[in-house]
Short mmCIF file of C-alpha atoms in Angstrom, two decimals:
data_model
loop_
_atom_site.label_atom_id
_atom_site.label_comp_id
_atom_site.label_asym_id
_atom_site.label_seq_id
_atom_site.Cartn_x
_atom_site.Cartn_y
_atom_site.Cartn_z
CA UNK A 99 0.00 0.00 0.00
CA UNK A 100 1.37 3.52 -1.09
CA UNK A 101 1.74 6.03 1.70
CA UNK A 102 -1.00 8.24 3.19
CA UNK A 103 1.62 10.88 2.40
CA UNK A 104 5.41 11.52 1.28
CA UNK A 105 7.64 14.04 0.43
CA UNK A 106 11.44 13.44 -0.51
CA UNK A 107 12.78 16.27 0.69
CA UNK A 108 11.45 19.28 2.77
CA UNK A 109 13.37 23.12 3.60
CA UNK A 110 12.21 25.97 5.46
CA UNK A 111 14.55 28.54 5.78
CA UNK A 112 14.33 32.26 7.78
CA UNK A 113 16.53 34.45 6.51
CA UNK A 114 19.66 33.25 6.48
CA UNK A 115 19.05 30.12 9.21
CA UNK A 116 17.40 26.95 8.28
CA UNK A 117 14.88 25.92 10.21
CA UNK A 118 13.97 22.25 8.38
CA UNK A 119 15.94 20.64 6.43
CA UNK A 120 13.84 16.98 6.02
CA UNK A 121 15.74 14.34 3.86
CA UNK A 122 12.19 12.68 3.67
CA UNK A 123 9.48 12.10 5.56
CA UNK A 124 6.29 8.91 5.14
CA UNK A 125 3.63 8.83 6.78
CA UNK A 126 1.29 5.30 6.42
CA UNK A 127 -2.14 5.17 6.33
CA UNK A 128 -3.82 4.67 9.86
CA UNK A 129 -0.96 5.07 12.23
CA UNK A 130 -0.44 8.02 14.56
CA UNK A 131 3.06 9.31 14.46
CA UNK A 132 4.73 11.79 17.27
CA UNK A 133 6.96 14.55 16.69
CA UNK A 134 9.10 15.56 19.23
CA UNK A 135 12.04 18.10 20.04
CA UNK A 136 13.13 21.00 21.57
CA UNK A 137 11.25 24.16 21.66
CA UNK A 138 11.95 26.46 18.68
CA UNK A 139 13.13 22.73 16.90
CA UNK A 140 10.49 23.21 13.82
CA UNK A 141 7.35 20.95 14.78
CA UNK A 142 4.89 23.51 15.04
CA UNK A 143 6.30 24.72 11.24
CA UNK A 144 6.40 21.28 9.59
CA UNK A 145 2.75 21.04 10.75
CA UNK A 146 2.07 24.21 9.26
CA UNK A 147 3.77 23.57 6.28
CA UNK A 148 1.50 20.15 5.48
CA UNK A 149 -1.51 21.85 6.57
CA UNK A 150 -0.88 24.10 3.47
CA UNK A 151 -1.01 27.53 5.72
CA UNK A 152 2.66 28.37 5.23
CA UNK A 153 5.08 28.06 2.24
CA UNK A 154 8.17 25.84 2.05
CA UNK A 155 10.50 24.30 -0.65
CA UNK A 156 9.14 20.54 -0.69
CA UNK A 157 10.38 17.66 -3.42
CA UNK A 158 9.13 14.76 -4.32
CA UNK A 159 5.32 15.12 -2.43
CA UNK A 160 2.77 12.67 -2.69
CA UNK A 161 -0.53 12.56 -1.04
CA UNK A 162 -2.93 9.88 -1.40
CA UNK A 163 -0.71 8.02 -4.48
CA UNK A 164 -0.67 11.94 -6.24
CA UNK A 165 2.15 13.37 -6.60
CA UNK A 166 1.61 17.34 -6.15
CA UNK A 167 4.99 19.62 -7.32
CA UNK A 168 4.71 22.77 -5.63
CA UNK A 169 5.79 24.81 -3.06
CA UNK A 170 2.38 24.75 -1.19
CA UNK A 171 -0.24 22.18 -0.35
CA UNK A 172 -2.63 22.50 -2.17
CA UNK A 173 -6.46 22.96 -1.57
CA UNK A 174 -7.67 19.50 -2.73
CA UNK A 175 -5.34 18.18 -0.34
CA UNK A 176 -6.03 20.49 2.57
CA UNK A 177 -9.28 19.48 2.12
CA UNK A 178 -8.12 16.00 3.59
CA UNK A 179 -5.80 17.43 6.11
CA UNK A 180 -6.31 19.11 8.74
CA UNK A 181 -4.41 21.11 11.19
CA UNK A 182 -5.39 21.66 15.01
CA UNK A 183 -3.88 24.94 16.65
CA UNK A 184 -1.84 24.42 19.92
CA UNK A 185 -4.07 27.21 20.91
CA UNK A 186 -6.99 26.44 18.89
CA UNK A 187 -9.09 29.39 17.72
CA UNK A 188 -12.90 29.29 18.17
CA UNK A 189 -14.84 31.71 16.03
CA UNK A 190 -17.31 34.06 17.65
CA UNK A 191 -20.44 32.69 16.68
CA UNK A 192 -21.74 29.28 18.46
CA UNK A 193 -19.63 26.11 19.77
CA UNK A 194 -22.10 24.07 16.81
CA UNK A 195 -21.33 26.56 14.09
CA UNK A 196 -17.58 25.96 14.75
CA UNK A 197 -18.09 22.77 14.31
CA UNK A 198 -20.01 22.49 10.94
CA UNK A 199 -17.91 25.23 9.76
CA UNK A 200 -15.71 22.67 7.94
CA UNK A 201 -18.36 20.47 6.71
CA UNK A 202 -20.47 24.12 5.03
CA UNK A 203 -17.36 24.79 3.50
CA UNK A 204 -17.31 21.49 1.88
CA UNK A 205 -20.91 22.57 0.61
CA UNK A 206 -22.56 20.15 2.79
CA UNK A 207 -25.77 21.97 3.34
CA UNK A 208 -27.66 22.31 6.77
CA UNK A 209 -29.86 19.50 7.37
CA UNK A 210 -27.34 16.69 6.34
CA UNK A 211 -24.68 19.11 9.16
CA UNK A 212 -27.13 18.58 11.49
CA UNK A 213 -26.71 15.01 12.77
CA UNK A 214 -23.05 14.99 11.80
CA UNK A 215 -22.86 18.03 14.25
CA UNK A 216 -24.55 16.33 17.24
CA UNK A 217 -22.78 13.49 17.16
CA UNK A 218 -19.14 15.14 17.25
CA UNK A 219 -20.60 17.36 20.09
CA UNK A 220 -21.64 14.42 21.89
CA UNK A 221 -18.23 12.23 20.62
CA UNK A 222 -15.85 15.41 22.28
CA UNK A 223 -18.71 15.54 25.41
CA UNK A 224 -19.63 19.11 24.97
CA UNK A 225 -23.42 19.02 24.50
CA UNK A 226 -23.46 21.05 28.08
CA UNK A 227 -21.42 24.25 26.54
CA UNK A 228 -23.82 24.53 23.27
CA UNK A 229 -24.91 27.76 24.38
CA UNK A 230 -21.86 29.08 25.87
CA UNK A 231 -19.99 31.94 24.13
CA UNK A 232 -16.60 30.08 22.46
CA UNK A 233 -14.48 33.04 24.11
CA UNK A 234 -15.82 31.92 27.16
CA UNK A 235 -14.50 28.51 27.10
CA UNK A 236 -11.51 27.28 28.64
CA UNK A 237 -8.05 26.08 27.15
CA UNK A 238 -9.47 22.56 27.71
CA UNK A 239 -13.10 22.92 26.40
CA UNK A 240 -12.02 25.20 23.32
CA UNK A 241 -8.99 22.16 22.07
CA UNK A 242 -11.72 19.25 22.99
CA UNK A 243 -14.61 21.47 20.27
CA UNK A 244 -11.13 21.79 17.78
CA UNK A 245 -10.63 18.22 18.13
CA UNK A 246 -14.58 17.65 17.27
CA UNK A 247 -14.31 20.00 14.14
CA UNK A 248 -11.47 18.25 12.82
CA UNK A 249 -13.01 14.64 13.68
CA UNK A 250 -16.53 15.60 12.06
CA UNK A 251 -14.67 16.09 8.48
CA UNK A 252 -12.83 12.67 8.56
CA UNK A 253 -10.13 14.18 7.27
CA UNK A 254 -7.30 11.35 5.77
CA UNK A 255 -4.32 13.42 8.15
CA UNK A 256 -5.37 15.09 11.40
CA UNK A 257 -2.08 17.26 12.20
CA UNK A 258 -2.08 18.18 15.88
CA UNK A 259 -0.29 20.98 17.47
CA UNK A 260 1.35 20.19 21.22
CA UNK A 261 -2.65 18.97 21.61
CA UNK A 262 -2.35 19.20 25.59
CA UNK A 263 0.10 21.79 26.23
CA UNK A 264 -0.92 24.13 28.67
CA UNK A 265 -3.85 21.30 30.37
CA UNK A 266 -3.92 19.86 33.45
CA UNK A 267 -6.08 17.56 35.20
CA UNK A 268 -8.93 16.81 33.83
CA UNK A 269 -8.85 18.54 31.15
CA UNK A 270 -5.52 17.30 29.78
CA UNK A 271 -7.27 13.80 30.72
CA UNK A 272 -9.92 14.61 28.47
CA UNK A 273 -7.94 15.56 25.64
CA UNK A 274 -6.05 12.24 25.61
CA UNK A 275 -8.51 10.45 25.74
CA UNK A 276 -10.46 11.79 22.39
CA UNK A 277 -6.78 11.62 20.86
CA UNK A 278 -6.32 8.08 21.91
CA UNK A 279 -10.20 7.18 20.11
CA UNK A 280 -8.64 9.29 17.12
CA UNK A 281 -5.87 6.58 17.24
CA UNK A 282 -7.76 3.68 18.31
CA UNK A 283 -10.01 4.35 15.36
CA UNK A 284 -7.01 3.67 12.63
CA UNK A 285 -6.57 7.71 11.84
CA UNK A 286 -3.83 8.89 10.35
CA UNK A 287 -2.24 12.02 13.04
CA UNK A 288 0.54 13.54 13.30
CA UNK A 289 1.27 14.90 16.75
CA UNK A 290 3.97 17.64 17.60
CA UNK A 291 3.94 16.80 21.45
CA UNK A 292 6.49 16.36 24.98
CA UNK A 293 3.38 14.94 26.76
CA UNK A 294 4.94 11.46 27.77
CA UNK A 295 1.03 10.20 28.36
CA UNK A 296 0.47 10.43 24.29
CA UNK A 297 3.70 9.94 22.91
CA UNK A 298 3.02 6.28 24.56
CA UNK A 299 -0.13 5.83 23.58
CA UNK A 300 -0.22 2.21 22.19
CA UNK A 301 0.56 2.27 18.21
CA UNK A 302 2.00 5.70 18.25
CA UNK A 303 5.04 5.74 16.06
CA UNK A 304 7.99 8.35 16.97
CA UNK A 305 9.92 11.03 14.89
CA UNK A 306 12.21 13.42 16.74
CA UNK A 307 13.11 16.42 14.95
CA UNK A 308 16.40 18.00 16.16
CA UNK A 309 18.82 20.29 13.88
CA UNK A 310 16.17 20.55 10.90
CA UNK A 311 16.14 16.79 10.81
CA UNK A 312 13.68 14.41 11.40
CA UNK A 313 14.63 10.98 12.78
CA UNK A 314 12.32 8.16 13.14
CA UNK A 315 13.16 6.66 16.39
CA UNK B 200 -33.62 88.63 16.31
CA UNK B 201 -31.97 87.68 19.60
CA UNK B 202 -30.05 84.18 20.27
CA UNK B 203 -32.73 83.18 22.46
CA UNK B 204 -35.72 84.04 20.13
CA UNK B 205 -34.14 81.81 17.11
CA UNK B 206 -33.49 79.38 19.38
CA UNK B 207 -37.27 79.36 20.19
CA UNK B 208 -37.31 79.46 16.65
CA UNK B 209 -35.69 76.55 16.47
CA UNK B 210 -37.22 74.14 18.38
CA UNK B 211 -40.89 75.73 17.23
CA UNK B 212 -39.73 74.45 13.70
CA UNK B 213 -38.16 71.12 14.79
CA UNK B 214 -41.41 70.23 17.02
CA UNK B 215 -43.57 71.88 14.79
CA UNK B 216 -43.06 69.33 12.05
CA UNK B 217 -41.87 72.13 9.64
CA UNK B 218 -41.78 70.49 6.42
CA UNK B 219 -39.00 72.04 4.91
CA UNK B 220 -37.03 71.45 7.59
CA UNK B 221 -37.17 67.75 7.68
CA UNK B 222 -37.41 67.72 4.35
CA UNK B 223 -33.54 68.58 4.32
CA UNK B 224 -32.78 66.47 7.05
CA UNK B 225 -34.92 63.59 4.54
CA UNK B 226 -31.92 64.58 1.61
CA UNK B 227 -28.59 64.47 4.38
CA UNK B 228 -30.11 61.03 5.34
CA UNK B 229 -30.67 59.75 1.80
CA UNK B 230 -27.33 60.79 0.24
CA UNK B 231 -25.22 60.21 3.24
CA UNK B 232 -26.41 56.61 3.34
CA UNK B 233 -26.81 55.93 -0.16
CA UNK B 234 -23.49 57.07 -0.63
CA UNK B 235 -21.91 54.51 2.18
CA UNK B 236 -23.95 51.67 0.63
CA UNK B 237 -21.74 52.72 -2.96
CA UNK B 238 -18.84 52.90 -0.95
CA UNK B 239 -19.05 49.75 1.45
CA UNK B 240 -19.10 46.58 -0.49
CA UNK B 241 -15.24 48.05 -2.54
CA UNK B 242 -13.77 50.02 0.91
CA UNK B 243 -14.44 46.47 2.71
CA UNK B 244 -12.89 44.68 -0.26
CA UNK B 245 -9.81 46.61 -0.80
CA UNK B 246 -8.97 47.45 2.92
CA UNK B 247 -9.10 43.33 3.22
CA UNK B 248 -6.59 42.62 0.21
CA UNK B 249 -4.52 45.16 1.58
CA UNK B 250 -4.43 44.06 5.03
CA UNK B 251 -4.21 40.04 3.59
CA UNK B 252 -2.24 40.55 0.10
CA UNK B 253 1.83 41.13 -0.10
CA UNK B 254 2.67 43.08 -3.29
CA UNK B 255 4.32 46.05 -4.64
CA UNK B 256 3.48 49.60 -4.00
CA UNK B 257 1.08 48.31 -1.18
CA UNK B 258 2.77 50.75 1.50
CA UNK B 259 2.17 53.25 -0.56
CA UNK B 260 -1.46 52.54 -0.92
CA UNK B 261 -1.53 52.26 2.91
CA UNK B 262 -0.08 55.84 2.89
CA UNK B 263 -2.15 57.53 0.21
CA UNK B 264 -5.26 55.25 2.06
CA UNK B 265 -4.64 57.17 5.59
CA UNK B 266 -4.03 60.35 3.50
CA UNK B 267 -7.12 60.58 2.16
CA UNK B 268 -9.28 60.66 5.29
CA UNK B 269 -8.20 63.96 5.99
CA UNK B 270 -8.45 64.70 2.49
CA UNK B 271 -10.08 68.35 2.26
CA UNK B 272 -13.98 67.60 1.15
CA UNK B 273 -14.21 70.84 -0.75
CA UNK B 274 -11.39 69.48 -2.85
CA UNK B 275 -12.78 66.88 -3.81
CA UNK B 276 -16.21 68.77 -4.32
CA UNK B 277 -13.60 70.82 -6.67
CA UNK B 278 -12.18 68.16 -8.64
CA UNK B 279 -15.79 66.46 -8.82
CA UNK B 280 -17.05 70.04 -10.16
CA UNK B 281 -14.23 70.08 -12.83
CA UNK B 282 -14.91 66.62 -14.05
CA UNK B 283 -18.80 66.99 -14.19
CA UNK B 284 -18.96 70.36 -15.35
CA UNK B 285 -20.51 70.86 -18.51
CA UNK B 286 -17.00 71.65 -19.90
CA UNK B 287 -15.66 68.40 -17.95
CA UNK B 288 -15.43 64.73 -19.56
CA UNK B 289 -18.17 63.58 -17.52
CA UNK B 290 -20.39 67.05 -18.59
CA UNK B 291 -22.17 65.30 -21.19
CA UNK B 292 -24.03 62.88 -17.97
CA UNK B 293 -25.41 66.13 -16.33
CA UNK B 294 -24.93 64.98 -13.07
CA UNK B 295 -23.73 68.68 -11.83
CA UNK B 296 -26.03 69.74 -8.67
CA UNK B 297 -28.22 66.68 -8.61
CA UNK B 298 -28.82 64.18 -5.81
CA UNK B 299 -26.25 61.92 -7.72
CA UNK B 300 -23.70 64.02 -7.89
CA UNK B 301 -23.78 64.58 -4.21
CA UNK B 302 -24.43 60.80 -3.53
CA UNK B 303 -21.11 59.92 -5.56
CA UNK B 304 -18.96 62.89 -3.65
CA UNK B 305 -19.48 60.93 -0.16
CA UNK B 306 -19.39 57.83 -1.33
CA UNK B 307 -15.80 59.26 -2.79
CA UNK B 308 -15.35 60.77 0.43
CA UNK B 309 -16.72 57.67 2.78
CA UNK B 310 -14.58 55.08 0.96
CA UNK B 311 -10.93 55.37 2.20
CA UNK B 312 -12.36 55.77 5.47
CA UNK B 313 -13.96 51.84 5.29
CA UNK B 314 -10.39 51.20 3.36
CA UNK B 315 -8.62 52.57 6.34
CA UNK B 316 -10.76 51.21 9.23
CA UNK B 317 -11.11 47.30 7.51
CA UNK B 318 -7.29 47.48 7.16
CA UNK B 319 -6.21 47.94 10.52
CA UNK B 320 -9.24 45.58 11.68
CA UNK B 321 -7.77 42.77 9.67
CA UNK B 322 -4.42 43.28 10.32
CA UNK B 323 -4.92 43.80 14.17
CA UNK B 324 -7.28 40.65 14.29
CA UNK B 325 -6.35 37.01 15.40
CA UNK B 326 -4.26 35.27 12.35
CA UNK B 327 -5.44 32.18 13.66
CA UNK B 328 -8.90 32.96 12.42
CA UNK B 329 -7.83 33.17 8.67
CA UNK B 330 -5.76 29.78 9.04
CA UNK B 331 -8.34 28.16 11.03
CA UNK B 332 -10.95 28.93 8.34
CA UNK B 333 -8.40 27.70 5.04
CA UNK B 334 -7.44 24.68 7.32
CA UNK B 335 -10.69 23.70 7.70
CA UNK B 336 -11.23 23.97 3.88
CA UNK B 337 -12.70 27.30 3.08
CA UNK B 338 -11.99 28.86 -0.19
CA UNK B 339 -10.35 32.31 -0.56
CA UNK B 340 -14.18 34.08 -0.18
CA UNK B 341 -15.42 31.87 2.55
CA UNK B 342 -12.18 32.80 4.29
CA UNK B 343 -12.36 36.34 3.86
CA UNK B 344 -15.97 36.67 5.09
CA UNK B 345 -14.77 34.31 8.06
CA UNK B 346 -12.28 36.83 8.87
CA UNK B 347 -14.64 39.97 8.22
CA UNK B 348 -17.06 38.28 10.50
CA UNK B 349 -14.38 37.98 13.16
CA UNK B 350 -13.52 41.63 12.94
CA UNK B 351 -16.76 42.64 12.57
CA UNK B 352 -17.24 45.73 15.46
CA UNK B 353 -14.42 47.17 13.77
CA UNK B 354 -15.14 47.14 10.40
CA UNK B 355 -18.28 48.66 11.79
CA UNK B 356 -17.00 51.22 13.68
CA UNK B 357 -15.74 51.98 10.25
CA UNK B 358 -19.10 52.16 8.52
CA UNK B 359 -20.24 54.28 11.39
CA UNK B 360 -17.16 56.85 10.94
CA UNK B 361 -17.70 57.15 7.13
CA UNK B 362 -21.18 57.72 8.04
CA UNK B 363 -20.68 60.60 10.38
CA UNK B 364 -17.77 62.12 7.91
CA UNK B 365 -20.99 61.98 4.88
CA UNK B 366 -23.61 63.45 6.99
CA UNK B 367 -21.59 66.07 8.63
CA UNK B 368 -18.86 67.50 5.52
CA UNK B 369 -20.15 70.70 3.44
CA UNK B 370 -17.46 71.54 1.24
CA UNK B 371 -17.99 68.70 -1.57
CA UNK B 372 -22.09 68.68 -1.05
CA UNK B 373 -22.20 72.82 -1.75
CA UNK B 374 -19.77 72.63 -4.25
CA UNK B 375 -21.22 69.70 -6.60
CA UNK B 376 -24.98 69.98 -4.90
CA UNK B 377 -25.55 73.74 -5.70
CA UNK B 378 -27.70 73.62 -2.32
CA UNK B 379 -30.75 73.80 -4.45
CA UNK B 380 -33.75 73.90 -2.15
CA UNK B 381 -35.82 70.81 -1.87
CA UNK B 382 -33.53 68.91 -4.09
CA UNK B 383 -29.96 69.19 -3.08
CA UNK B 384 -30.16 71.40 0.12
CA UNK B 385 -29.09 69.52 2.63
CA UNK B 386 -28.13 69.63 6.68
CA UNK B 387 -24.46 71.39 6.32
CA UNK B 388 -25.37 73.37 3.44
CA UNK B 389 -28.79 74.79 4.66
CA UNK B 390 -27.14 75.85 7.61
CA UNK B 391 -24.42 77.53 5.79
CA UNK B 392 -26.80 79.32 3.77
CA UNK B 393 -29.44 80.42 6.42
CA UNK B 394 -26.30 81.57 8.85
CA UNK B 395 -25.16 83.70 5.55
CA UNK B 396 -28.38 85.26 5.12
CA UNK B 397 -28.72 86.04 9.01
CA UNK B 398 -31.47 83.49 9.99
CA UNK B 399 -30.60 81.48 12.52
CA UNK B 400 -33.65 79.44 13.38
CA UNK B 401 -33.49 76.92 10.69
CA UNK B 402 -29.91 77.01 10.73
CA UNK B 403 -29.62 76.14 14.92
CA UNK B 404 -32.64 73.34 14.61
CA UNK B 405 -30.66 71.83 11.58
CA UNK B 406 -27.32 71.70 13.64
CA UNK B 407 -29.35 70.29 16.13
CA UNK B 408 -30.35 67.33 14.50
CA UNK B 409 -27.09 67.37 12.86
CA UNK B 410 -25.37 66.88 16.97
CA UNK B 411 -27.93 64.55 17.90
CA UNK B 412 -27.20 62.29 14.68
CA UNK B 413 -23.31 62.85 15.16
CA UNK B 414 -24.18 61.81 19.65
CA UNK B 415 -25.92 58.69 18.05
CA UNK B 416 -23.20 57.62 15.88
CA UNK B 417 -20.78 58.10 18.76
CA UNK B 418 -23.10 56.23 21.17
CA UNK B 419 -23.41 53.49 18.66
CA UNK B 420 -19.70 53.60 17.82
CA UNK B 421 -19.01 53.09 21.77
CA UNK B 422 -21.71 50.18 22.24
CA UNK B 423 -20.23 48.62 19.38
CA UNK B 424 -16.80 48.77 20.90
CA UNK B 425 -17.48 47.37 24.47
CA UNK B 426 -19.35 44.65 22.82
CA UNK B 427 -16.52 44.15 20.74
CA UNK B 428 -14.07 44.59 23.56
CA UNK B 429 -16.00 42.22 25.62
CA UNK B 430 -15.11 38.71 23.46
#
């Protein structure tokens, strides 16, 4: 079976310094793959990169079996990845509208958003903050209604940002747990993460990103 | 007459339902808002694709963008006169003191105020709002009203300002409106006129309604803001 998605070679550079400097990277279908590394190491830019929000030199890129040659994703293939804020933002209107947002702009029209919207506010457990202002919700609340409106698309590559930095408790608990159904359900993810909890989450594979590098480890 | 007696005058006339009177206050209302609608849909465009789009010569757009607010309004009442003058290239349309004329002069006037305003929304708002809208798969338009939508008190307060610059300038409406009673007389100019000819009356009930419209716009500019400032 081809690869969900590969590239042969992937650079980022600022200025003069090189952030990434990828010799390859191949991700399979259905397996959940950690980044890790240092702060300031890249991982939140890679992400960026394959979510198609931010340019970089990339080689050899396939997604899906097609090979793309550009120097951005592009938006048939953002359609079937999607990228999850560390900080995710919610958009002032309702925590439902945020999210169907994804499936409306897929021109999925209201009554067939409907059900598909009630059951990823139930999956994330957020039925009880349908009429709460998203600006009101906490760090916890706001990345468990991200996670939802990225699950409700069923996109091919969910690309998570450091999902549970800055949770605690229960709500980095809850987090986890909706990650580990993302895995447990054979979804393709890419996590930039330190948190120990999902980097061991059973299946994960690991990549470690150090120097512009990525090593699978 | 004595200050006190025209301002008797004045309210008489603005309680008295003087015809006339509102009848001016009827033409400040129509061209100042007909003249934002013109102007709103483009100033909300191009103050996005300047705030979102890298090219060259955009600085100086930026520039000549925050320039023009203060732009003088009876120069461009001037250059509107030149260019619709029967001697002008646009003579031959015979727009020259009519309704239109004045309508296009504050939409001309109104429109690098929404440029300037929807700029500095966009740019001061949340990039995460833009990328969380293309990540989730909207197209370039979707994304853009997304982003609008997000920033929407202050591309507001911008509608609001543009509206208070059109209802309250008097340089372009004399100039290109002749102040031709009951058709392109309006608040500013009346008063202009009436003050030149010594009658007060009209001229302090019109600047009253022209205080209580610039009060509301401030009062809706603020509520705006501390509903904005309250996400």
């Amino acid at each position: 079976m081809s690869p969900l998605l590969k590239l042969d070679h992937l650079r980022k550079s600022f200025g003069e310094r090189c952030l990434l400097d990828l010799d390859g990277l191949k991700i399979e279908v259905g397996h959940a793959y950690a980044v890790t590394g240092d702060n300031g190491a890249g991982k939140t830019t890679l992400l960026r990169i394959l979510a198609g929000i931010e340019p970089g030199e990339i080689a050899g890129f396939e997604f899906r079996g097609l090979p793309l040659t550009h120097g951005r994703v592009p938006e048939h293939a953002r359609h079937d990845i999607v990228y999850v804020h560390q900080h995710p933002y919610l958009f002032h209107t309702s925590v439902a509208h945020n999210i169907g947002y994804g499936l409306a702009a897929r021109g999925i029209d209201a009554a067939a958003r409907g059900p598909l919207v009630e059951e990823a506010i139930a999956w994330a457990g957020v039925d009880h903050l349908r009429g709460v202002a998203p600006a009101k919700l906490s760090g916890g609340e706001k990345q468990r209604v991200a996670l939802a409106r990225a699950r409700v698309l069923k996109p091919h590559l969910f690309l998570l940002d450091e999902p549970t930095a800055n949770l605690d408790g229960e709500a980095r608990g809850q987090a986890i747990a909706l990650i580990r159904q993302l895995v447990g359900d054979n979804g393709s993810l890419l996590i930039a993460c330190h948190d120990r909890e999902l980097i061991e989450l059973p299946g994960m594979r690991r990549f470690h990103l150090a120097g512009g590098k990525l090593v699978e480890t | 007459m004595s200050l006190l007696d025209a301002t008797g005058a004045a309210f008489r006339l603005l309680f008295g339902g003087d015809a006339e009177l509102w009848g001016i206050v009827f033409i400040s209302l129509k061209v100042a808002l007909l003249g934002l609608a013109i102007a709103a849909l483009p100033g909300i465009l191009a103050g996005y694709l300047l705030a979102m789009k890298r090219f060259r010569g955009r600085r100086a757009l930026v520039v000549l963008t925050q320039s023009l607010i203060a732009f003088p309004t009876v120069v461009v009442g001037l250059v509107l006169y030149m260019l619709l003058s029967r001697q002008g290239p646009f003579g031959s349309l015979a727009l020259l003191f009519t309704q239109n004329a004045m309508i296009l002069g504050q939409a001309i006037l109104v429109f690098p105020i929404l440029v300037a305003y929807t700029l500095s929304a966009v740019q001061g708002a949340d990039s995460r709002a833009h990328e969380t809208a293309v990540s989730l798969g909207a197209g370039p338009l979707r994304a853009a009203l997304t982003t609008l939508n997000e920033t929407r008190f202050a591309v507001l307060a911008g509608v609001i300002n543009g509206f208070g610059r059109a209802i309250s300038e008097v340089g372009c409406a004399l100039m290109i409106g002749g102040n031709i009673a009951g058709l392109t007389r309006n608040i500013t100019t009346a008063i202009a006129l009436e003050t030149s000819k010594g009658e007060f009356a009209q001229g302090i009930a019109l600047g009253a309604v022209l205080v209580v419209l610039a009060f509301g716009v401030n009062l809706v500019m603020a509520m705006l803001q501390g509903e904005g400032g309250m996400k």
